[in-house]
Structures are given as structure tokens and as C-alpha cells.
Coordinates of C-alpha atoms in Angstrom, one line a residue:
Chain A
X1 CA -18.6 15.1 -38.4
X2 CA -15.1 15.2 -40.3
X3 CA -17.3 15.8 -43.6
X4 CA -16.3 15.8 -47.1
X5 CA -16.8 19.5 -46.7
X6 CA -14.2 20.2 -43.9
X7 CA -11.6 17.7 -45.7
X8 CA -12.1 19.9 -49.0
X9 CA -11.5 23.2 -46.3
X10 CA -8.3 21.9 -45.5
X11 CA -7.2 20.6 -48.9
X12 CA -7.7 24.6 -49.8
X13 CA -6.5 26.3 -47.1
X14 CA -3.5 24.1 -47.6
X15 CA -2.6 24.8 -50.6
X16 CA -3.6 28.4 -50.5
X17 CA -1.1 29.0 -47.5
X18 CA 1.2 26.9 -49.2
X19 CA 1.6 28.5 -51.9
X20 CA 1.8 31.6 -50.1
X21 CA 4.8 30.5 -48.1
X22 CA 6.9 28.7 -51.0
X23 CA 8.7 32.1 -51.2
X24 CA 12.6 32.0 -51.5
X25 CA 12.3 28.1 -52.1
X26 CA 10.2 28.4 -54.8
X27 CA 12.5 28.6 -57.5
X28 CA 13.1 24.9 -55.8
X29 CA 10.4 23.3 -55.0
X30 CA 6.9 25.3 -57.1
X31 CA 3.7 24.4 -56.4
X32 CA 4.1 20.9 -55.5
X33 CA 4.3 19.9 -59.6
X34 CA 0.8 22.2 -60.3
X35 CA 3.6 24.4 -62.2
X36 CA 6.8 24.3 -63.8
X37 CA 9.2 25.4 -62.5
X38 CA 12.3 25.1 -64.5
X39 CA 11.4 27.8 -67.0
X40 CA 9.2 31.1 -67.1
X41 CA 7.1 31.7 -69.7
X42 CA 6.8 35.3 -71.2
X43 CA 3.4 36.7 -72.6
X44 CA 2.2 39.9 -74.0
X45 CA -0.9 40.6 -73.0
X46 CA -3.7 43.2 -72.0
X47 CA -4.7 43.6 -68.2
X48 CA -8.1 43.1 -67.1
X49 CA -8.5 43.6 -63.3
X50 CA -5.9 43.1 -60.6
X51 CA -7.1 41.6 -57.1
X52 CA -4.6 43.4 -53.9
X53 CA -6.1 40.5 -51.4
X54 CA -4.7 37.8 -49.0
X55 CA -3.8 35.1 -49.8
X56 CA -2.1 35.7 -52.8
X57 CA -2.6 38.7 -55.6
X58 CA -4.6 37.9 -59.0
X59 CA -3.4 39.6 -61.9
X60 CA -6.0 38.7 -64.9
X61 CA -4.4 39.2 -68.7
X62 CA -5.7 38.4 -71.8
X63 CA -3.4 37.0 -74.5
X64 CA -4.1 36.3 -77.9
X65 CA -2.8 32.4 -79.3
X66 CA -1.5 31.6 -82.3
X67 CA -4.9 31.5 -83.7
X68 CA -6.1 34.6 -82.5
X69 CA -8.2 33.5 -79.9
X70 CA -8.3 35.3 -76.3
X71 CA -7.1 33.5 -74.0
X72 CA -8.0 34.8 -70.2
X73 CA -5.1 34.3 -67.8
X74 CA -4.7 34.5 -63.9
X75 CA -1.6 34.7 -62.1
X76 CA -0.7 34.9 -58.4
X77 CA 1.7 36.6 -56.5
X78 CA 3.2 37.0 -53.2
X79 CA 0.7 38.3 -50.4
X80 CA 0.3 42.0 -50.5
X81 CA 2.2 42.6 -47.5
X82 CA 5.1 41.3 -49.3
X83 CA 4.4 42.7 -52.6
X84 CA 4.5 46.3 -50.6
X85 CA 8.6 45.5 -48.8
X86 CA 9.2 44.6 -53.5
X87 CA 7.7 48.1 -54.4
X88 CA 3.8 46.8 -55.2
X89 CA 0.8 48.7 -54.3
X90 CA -2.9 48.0 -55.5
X91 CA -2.6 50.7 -58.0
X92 CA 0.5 48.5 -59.5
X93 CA -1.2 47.6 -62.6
X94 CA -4.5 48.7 -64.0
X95 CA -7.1 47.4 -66.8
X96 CA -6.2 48.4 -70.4
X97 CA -2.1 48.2 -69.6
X98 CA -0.4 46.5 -72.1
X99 CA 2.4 44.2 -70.1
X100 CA 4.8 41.6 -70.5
X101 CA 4.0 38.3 -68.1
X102 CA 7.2 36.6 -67.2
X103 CA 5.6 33.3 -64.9
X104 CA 6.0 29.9 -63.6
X105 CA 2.7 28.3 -65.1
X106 CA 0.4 25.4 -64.3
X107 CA 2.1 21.8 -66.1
X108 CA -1.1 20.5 -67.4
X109 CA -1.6 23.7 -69.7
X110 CA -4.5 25.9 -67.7
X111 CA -4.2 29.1 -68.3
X112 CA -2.7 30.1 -64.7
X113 CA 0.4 30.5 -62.7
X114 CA 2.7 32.4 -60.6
X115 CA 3.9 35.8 -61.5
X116 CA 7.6 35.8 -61.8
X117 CA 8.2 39.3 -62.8
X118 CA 6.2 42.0 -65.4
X119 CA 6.9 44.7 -67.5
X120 CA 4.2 47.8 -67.5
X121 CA 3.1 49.8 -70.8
X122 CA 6.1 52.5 -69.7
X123 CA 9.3 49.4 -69.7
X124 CA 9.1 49.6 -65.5
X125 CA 9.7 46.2 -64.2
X126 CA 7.9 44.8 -61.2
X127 CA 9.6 41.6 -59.9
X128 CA 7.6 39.4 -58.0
X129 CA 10.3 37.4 -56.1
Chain B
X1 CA 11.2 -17.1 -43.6
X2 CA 8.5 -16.2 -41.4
X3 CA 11.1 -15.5 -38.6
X4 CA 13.0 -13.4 -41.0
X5 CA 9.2 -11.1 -41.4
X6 CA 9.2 -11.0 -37.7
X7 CA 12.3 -9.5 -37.5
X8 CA 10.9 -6.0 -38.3
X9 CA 8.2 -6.4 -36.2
X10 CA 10.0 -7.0 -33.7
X11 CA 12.8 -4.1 -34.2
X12 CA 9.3 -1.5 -34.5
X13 CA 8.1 -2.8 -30.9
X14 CA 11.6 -2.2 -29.3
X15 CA 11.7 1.1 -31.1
X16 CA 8.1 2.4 -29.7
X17 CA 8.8 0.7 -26.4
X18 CA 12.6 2.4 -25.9
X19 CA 10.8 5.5 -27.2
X20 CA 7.7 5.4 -24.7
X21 CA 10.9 5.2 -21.8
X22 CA 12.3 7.6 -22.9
X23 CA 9.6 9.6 -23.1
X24 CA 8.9 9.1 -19.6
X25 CA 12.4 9.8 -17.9
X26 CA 12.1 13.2 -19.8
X27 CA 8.4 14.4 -18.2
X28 CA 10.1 16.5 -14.9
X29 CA 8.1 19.7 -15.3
X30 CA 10.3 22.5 -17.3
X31 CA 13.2 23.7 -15.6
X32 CA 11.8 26.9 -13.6
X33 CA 11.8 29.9 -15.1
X34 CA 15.1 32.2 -15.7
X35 CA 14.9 36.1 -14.1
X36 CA 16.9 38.8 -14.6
X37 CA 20.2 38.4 -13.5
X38 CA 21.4 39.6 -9.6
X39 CA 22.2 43.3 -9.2
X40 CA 20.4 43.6 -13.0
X41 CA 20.7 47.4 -14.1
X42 CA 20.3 47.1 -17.7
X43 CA 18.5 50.1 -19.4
X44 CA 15.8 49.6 -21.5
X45 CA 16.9 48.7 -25.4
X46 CA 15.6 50.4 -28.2
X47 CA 13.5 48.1 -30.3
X48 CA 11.1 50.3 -32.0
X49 CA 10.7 49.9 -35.6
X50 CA 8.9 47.4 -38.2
X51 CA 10.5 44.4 -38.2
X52 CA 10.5 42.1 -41.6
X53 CA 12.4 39.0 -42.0
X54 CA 16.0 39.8 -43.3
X55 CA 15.9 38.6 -47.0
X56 CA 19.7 37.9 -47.3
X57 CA 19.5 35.8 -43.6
X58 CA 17.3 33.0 -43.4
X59 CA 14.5 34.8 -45.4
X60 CA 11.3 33.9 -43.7
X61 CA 12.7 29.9 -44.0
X62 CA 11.2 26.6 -43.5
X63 CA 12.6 25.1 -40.5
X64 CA 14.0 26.5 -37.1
X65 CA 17.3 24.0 -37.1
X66 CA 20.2 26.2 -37.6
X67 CA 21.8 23.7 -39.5
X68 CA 18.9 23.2 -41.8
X69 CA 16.7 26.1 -42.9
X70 CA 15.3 25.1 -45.8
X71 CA 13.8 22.0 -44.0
X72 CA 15.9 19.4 -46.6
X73 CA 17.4 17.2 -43.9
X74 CA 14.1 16.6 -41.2
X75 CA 14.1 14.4 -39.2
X76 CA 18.3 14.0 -39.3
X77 CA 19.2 17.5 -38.7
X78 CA 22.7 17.6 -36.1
X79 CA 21.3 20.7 -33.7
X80 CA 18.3 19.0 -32.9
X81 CA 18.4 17.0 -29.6
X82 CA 15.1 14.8 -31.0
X83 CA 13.7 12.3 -28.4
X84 CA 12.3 9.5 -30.7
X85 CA 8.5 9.9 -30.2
X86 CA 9.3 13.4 -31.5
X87 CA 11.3 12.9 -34.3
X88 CA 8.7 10.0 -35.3
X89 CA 6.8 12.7 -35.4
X90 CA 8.2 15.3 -37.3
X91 CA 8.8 12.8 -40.0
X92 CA 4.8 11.8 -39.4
X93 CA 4.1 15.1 -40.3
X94 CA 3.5 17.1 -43.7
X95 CA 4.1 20.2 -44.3
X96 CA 2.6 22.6 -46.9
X97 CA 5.8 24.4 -47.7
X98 CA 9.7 23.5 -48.0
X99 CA 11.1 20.6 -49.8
X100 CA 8.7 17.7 -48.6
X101 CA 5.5 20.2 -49.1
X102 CA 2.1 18.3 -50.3
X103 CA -1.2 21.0 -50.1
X104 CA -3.8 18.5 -50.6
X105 CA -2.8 16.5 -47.3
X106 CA -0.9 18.9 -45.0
X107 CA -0.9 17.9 -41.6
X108 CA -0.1 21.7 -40.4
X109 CA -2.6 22.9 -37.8
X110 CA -2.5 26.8 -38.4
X111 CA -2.8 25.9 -41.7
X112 CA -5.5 23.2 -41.7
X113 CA -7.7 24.6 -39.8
X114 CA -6.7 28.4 -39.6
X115 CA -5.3 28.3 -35.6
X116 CA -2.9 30.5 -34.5
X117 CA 0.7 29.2 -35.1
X118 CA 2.2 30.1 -31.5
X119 CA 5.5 31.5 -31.2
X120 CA 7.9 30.7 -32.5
X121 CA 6.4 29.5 -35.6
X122 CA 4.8 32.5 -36.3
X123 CA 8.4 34.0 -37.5
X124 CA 8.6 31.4 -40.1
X125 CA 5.8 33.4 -42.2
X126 CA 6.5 36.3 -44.1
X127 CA 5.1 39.2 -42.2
X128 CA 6.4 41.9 -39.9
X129 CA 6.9 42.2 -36.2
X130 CA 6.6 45.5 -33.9
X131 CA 7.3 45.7 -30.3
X132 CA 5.6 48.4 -28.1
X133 CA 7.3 48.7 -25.6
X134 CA 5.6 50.3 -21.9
X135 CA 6.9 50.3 -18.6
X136 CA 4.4 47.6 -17.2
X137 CA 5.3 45.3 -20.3
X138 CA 6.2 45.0 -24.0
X139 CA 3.6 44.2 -26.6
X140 CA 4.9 42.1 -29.5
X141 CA 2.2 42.9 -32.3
X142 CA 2.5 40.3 -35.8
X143 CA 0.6 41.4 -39.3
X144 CA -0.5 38.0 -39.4
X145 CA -4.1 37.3 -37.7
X146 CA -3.1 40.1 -36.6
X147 CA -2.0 38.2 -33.0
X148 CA -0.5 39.9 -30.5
X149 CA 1.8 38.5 -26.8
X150 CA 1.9 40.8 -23.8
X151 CA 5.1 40.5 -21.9
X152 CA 4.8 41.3 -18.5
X153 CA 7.7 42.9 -17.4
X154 CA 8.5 43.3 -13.5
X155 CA 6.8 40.3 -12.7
X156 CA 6.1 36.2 -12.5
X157 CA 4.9 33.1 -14.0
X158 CA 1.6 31.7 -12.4
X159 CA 2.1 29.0 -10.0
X160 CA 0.6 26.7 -12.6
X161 CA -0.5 28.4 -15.7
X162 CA -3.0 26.8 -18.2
X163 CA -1.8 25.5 -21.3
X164 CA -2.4 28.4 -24.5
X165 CA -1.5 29.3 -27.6
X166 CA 0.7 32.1 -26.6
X167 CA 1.8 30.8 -23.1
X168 CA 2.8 33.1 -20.5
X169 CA 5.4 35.7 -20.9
X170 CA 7.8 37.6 -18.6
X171 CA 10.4 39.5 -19.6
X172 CA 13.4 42.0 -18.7
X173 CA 16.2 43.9 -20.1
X174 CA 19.6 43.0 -20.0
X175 CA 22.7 44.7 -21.8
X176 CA 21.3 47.6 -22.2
X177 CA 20.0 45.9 -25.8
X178 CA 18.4 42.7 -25.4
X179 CA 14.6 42.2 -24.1
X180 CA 14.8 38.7 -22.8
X181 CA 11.1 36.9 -22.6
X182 CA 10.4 34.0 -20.8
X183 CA 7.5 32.2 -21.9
X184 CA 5.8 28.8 -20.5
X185 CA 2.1 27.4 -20.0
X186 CA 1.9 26.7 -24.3
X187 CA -0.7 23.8 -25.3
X188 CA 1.0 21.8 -27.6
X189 CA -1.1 22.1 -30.6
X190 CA 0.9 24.3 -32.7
X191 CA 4.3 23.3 -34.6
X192 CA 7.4 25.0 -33.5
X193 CA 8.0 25.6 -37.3
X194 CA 7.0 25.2 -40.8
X195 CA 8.3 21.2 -41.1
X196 CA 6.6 20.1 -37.9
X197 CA 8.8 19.9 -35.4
X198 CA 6.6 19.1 -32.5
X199 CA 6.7 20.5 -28.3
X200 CA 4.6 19.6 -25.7
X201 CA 3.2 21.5 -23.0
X202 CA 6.4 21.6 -20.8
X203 CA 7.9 23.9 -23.4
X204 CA 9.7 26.5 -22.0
X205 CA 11.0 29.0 -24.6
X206 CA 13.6 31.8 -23.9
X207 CA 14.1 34.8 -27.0
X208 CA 16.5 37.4 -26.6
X209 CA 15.7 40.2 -29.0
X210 CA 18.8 42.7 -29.7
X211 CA 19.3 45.1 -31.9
X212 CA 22.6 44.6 -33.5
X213 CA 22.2 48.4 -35.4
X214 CA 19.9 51.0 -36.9
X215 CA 18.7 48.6 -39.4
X216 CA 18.9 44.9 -37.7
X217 CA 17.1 43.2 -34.7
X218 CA 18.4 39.4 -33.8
X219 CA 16.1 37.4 -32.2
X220 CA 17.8 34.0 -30.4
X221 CA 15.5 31.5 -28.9
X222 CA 16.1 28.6 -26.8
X223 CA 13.8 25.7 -27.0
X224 CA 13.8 23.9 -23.7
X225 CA 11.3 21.0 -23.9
X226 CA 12.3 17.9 -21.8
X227 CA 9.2 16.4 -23.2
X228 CA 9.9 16.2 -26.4
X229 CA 14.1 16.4 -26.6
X230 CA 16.6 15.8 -24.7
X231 CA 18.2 19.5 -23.7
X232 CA 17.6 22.6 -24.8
X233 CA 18.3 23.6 -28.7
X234 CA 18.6 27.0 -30.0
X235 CA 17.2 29.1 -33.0
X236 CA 17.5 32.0 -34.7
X237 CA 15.7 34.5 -36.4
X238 CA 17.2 37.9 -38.3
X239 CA 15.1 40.7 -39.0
X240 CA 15.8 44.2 -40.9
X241 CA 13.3 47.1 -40.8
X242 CA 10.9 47.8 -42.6
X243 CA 10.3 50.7 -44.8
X244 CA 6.7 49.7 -45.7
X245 CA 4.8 50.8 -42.1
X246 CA 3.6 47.8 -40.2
X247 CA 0.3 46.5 -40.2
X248 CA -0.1 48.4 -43.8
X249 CA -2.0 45.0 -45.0
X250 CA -3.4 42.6 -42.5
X251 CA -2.5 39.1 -43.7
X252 CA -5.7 37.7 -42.6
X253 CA -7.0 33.7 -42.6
X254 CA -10.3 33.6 -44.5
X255 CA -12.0 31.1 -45.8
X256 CA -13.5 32.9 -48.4
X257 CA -10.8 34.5 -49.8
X258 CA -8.5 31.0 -49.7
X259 CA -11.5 29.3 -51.5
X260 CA -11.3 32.0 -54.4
X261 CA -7.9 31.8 -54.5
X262 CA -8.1 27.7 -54.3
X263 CA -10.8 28.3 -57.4
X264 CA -8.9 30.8 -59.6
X265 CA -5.3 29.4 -59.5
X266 CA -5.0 25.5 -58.1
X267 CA -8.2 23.9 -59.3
X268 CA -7.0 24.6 -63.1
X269 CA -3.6 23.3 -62.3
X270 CA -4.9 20.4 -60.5
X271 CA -6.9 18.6 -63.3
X272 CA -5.2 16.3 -65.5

């Protein structure tokens, strides 16, 4: 009865509590190579919802490329429970806010990552580590 | 040549057999449980307050060996008094944070398959602790599940306890600022940490919580489990309070909300 389906159950939950624990050592270790680590990446871009839920955060952001095109991105954060002890609440960001994205993202060029800090519309920083 | 391919063999067989020995002079039942100390008048310490993991000491860390933290050195660390089957097993094991960390095949129960971590793994996650404290006993409440231990003050083990999660738990004041908790009767499902490190059902685990000031709570453990090393080790967890009100957001296991997560942010990173 070990199905395909409970394998896939723990390959998620794995990496979901996994990343939710790399914490301090991030800056080490990352997502186990899904991002890179060794630089953050800055974006301007426009916020389009923001998810306060376990296990991690979502911020979604749209940024424009070089050609113009919109490009939607997701980034994680801590869990909310540590985003509250760094200053977070839900009401953190909201859709239309025009930010600055400072984050580890993914090595193979998706469009997702992990927050590393943010500027809001008013020059506030958030840092997410 | 072929002699020379035996030689490993071989060298594997002596290890497993010098291991299962081992493993069998060190099954006497846990020492019995400590009690307060004679002619005990400690007051009652003040431990109210949220508790968070102290950022600048240890953070939430990986692994409980004083020596090693981050979880870099398993398997070799100095502090911990392995008995082979156990550190075979730690080094079996894979963990889904630290140095060695590998989400798609953890082997991390509470992770796996969303089961309580026990104590005292359950400090090596990044949530808060609060201790009510009563007369009859003190209730150690955690933001994650949210779980919670009663510690029966004033009182016993069972004669023979079954094997749980949580254990058993007594406890008692001494200095006038330390709750000491005596805990035995755990299954031995759950890691003692982040990186594996493995106990069996003898383990008998003594934490001393103290507040240092204000602002700081220690929390000293002893991890006495003659069935899995060979004397007692200790640990160490530092906490500050917290300004954020406990319990302000549940950190909850669903599988829901890991699979949206798992959707949203790996599965992009994961394709090639």
C-alpha cells in the first residue's frame, strides 16, 4: 500500500518542511541546489496577492523583461510565525504596491524563489532573514 | 584477489556483530528516575512568558551536539557517546534541513509523514514555547501542531509506562529557578533532532528550564539512553522572549497547504 501517491506525500512534505527549516543555514546550504544561493537577485516589480499561510508565505509580483513581457513571480518566505518575531504581518504588502524583490531564485530559471529582503512603495525595508 | 574482496566483508560482519553486543550489554532498563533533592524547599521559578529560540545562540539549529549545531560533523561529533548501531544510524538517516539535507528522500518521520517530533526535537523548529505553570503541574504548550506535555508535579512515574510520543513527565522546582522534568515511557519513533540522531524506548531525558533574566530562559537536557549510547550526553537550548504573543499563528502540518506550497515554489525549480 506504499503507493506512488504516499511516496509523492512525502517527497512534498519534505521539501516543504525543509525549506521551512533551512533558516540561519540558508545562506549555506539553499534549497538543496533548486536555487542559487550565492547571489540575490533584485527586481522591480508590481504586487499581485500575498498568501500569510503555513508553510511558507507567497508573495506574487509581476515584472516586466527586457522585452516587455510580464513575467508572474512567486517567492517564499519564512513561516508566518517567524515573519511576525522580523516585523511581518498579513497586511505587510498589498496588491498594486510597487516593490523592490531582493531573492535567492530557482537555478534552472523558473520564475520563483526565496525572499531575501523587499522594499515597499514608501523605501520601508522588510528583511526576510 | 578474491581474498583481498573478502576482506571488507568480513570487517562489515565483525562491525554489525561487535555492534549487536554492544547493543545488548547496554539494554538494563533506564536508570530510575531522579526526584527532587532531600529536604527540597525550592520556590516555584518564574517562567511565564513566550519563549522563541534566541537568534544570536543556536538559533533554532540543526543538531542537538553541543559541539556541532549546524549538523556538519554527524556521525563524528566529540559529545556524543554513539553506540555503533546508533551512529550507523544517524549516518543511515537523511535529513531535510542542515548541511546533508535532500527533500525528495528525507527519511525524517515528523516530516515524512506529519508525526509529532517528541521532545526534544521539537525545539529544533522555529516556533515558541509557553509554560503554564499550576500547582498540580506545569503545561509546556509549542505553536507547532500546536502539541502540548503535562508535567505532573508532586508525583511519580508509572510502574511501567507505555511507550508515547511525549512520554511521561514529572517534574519539581529546585533553586528557586529551575523546573526540572523528568520524562520516560517515549516510543522511539521520533529523532532526537533535526539530523537523526536516533533513541530508543529506554530514553530517559532530564531538562532543567531556568530563567537566567527578564529576557532569557535556558533549557539543559540530559539524554540518558543506554540503548542507544553509552552514558548520558547533554544539550542545550537558549530561548529569549517573545514580543509577538504566543500562539499568534499556529504552525500547522497540512497536506493541503504543503502541496500548494510544493506546486507554487519547488515543482518550477525542480524541472530541468
Amino acid at each position: 500500500m506504499t503507493s506512488k501517491r504516499t511516496r509523492n506525500l512525502g517527497i512534498l512534505v519534505s521539501l516543504a518542511a525543509g525549506l521551512l527549516l533551512t533558516g540561519r543555514l540558508s545562506a549555506h546550504h539553499g534549497a538543496a541546489g533548486l536555487y542559487d544561493t550565492t547571489k540575490s537577485v533584485m527586481m522591480k516589480g508590481t504586487i499581485t496577492k500575498f498568501e500569510w499561510t503555513n508553510p511558507h508565505n507567497q508573495i506574487y509580483f509581476d515584472v516586466k523583461d527586457d522585452k516587455g513581457n510580464v513575467v508572474h513571480w512567486i517567492v517564499a518566505t519564512e513561516p508566518p510565525q517567524v515573519m511576525l518575531e522580523r516585523g511581518w504581518t498579513r497586511r505587510s504588502l498589498k496588491e498594486g504596491d510597487q516593490v523592490m524583490v531582493y531573492a535567492f531564485i530557482a537555478s534552472n530559471g523558473a520564475p520563483v524563489g526565496n525572499l531575501q529582503r523587499i522594499v515597499l512603495p514608501d523605501g520601508k525595508e522588510l528583511t526576510a532573514r | 584477489m578474491r581474498s583481498r574482496a573478502l576482506i571488507p566483508a568480513i570487517a562489515l560482519m565483525a562491525t554489525m556483530i561487535f555492534s549487536l553486543v554492544l547493543r545488548a550489554q547496554n539494554t538494563a532498563p533506564a536508570r530510575p528516575p531522579a526526584g527532587p533533592p532531600p529536604g527540597n524547599t525550592s520556590k516555584v521559578a518564574d517562567l511565564s512568558g513566550d519563549w522563541a529560540p534566541d537568534p544570536k545562540r543556536g538559533g533554532i539549529g540543526q543538531s542537538l551536539s553541543l559541539s556541532d549545531i549546524s549538523g556538519r560533523q554527524r556521525g563524528k561529533e566529540e559529545d556524543i557517546p554513539y553506540l555503533p548501531w546508533a551512529r550507523e544510524k544517524t549516518l543511515s538517516e537523511r535529513s531535510s534541513t542542515g548541511p546533508d539535507l535532500g527533500f525528495a528522500n528525507t527519511t525524517d518521520p515528523q516530516v515524512l509523514y506529519c508525526e509529532p517530533p517528541g521532545v526534544p526535537h521539537i525545539y529544533l523548529w522555529p516556533i515558541k514555547t509557553k509554560l503554564v505553570q499550576t500547582p498540580e503541574a506545569v503545561y509546556i504548550l509549542h505553536e507547532l501542531g500546536p502539541y502540548f506535555r503535562v508535567v505532573w508535579l508532586n508525583s511519580k512515574h508509572p510502574e511501567d509506562p507505555d511507550p508515547q510520543w511525549w512520554g511521561h513527565s514529572i517534574g519539581w522546582y529546585e533553586n528557586d529557578n529551575t523546573l526540572v522534568v523528568d520524562t520516560i515511557g517515549f516510543n522511539d519513533k521520533t529523532w532526537l533532532d533535526q539530523v537523526g540522531h536516533p533513541h530508543t524506548e529506554q530514553l530517559h531525558l532530564i531538562e532543567r528550564y531556568r530563567r537566567v533574566d527578564k529576557n532569557t530562559m535556558e533549557l539543559d537536557m540530559t539524554i540518558d539512553d543506554p540503548g542507544a549510547y553509552t552514558k548520558p550526553w547533554n544539550a542545550r537550548r537558549n530561548f529569549i522572549l517573545s514580543t509577538t504573543g504566543f500562539l499568534r499563528y499556529q504552525q500547522i502540518c497540512s497536506v493541503r497547504e504543503n502541496q500548494r506550497f510544493f506546486d507554487n515554489l519547488a515543482k518550477p525549480a525542480i524541472k530541468k
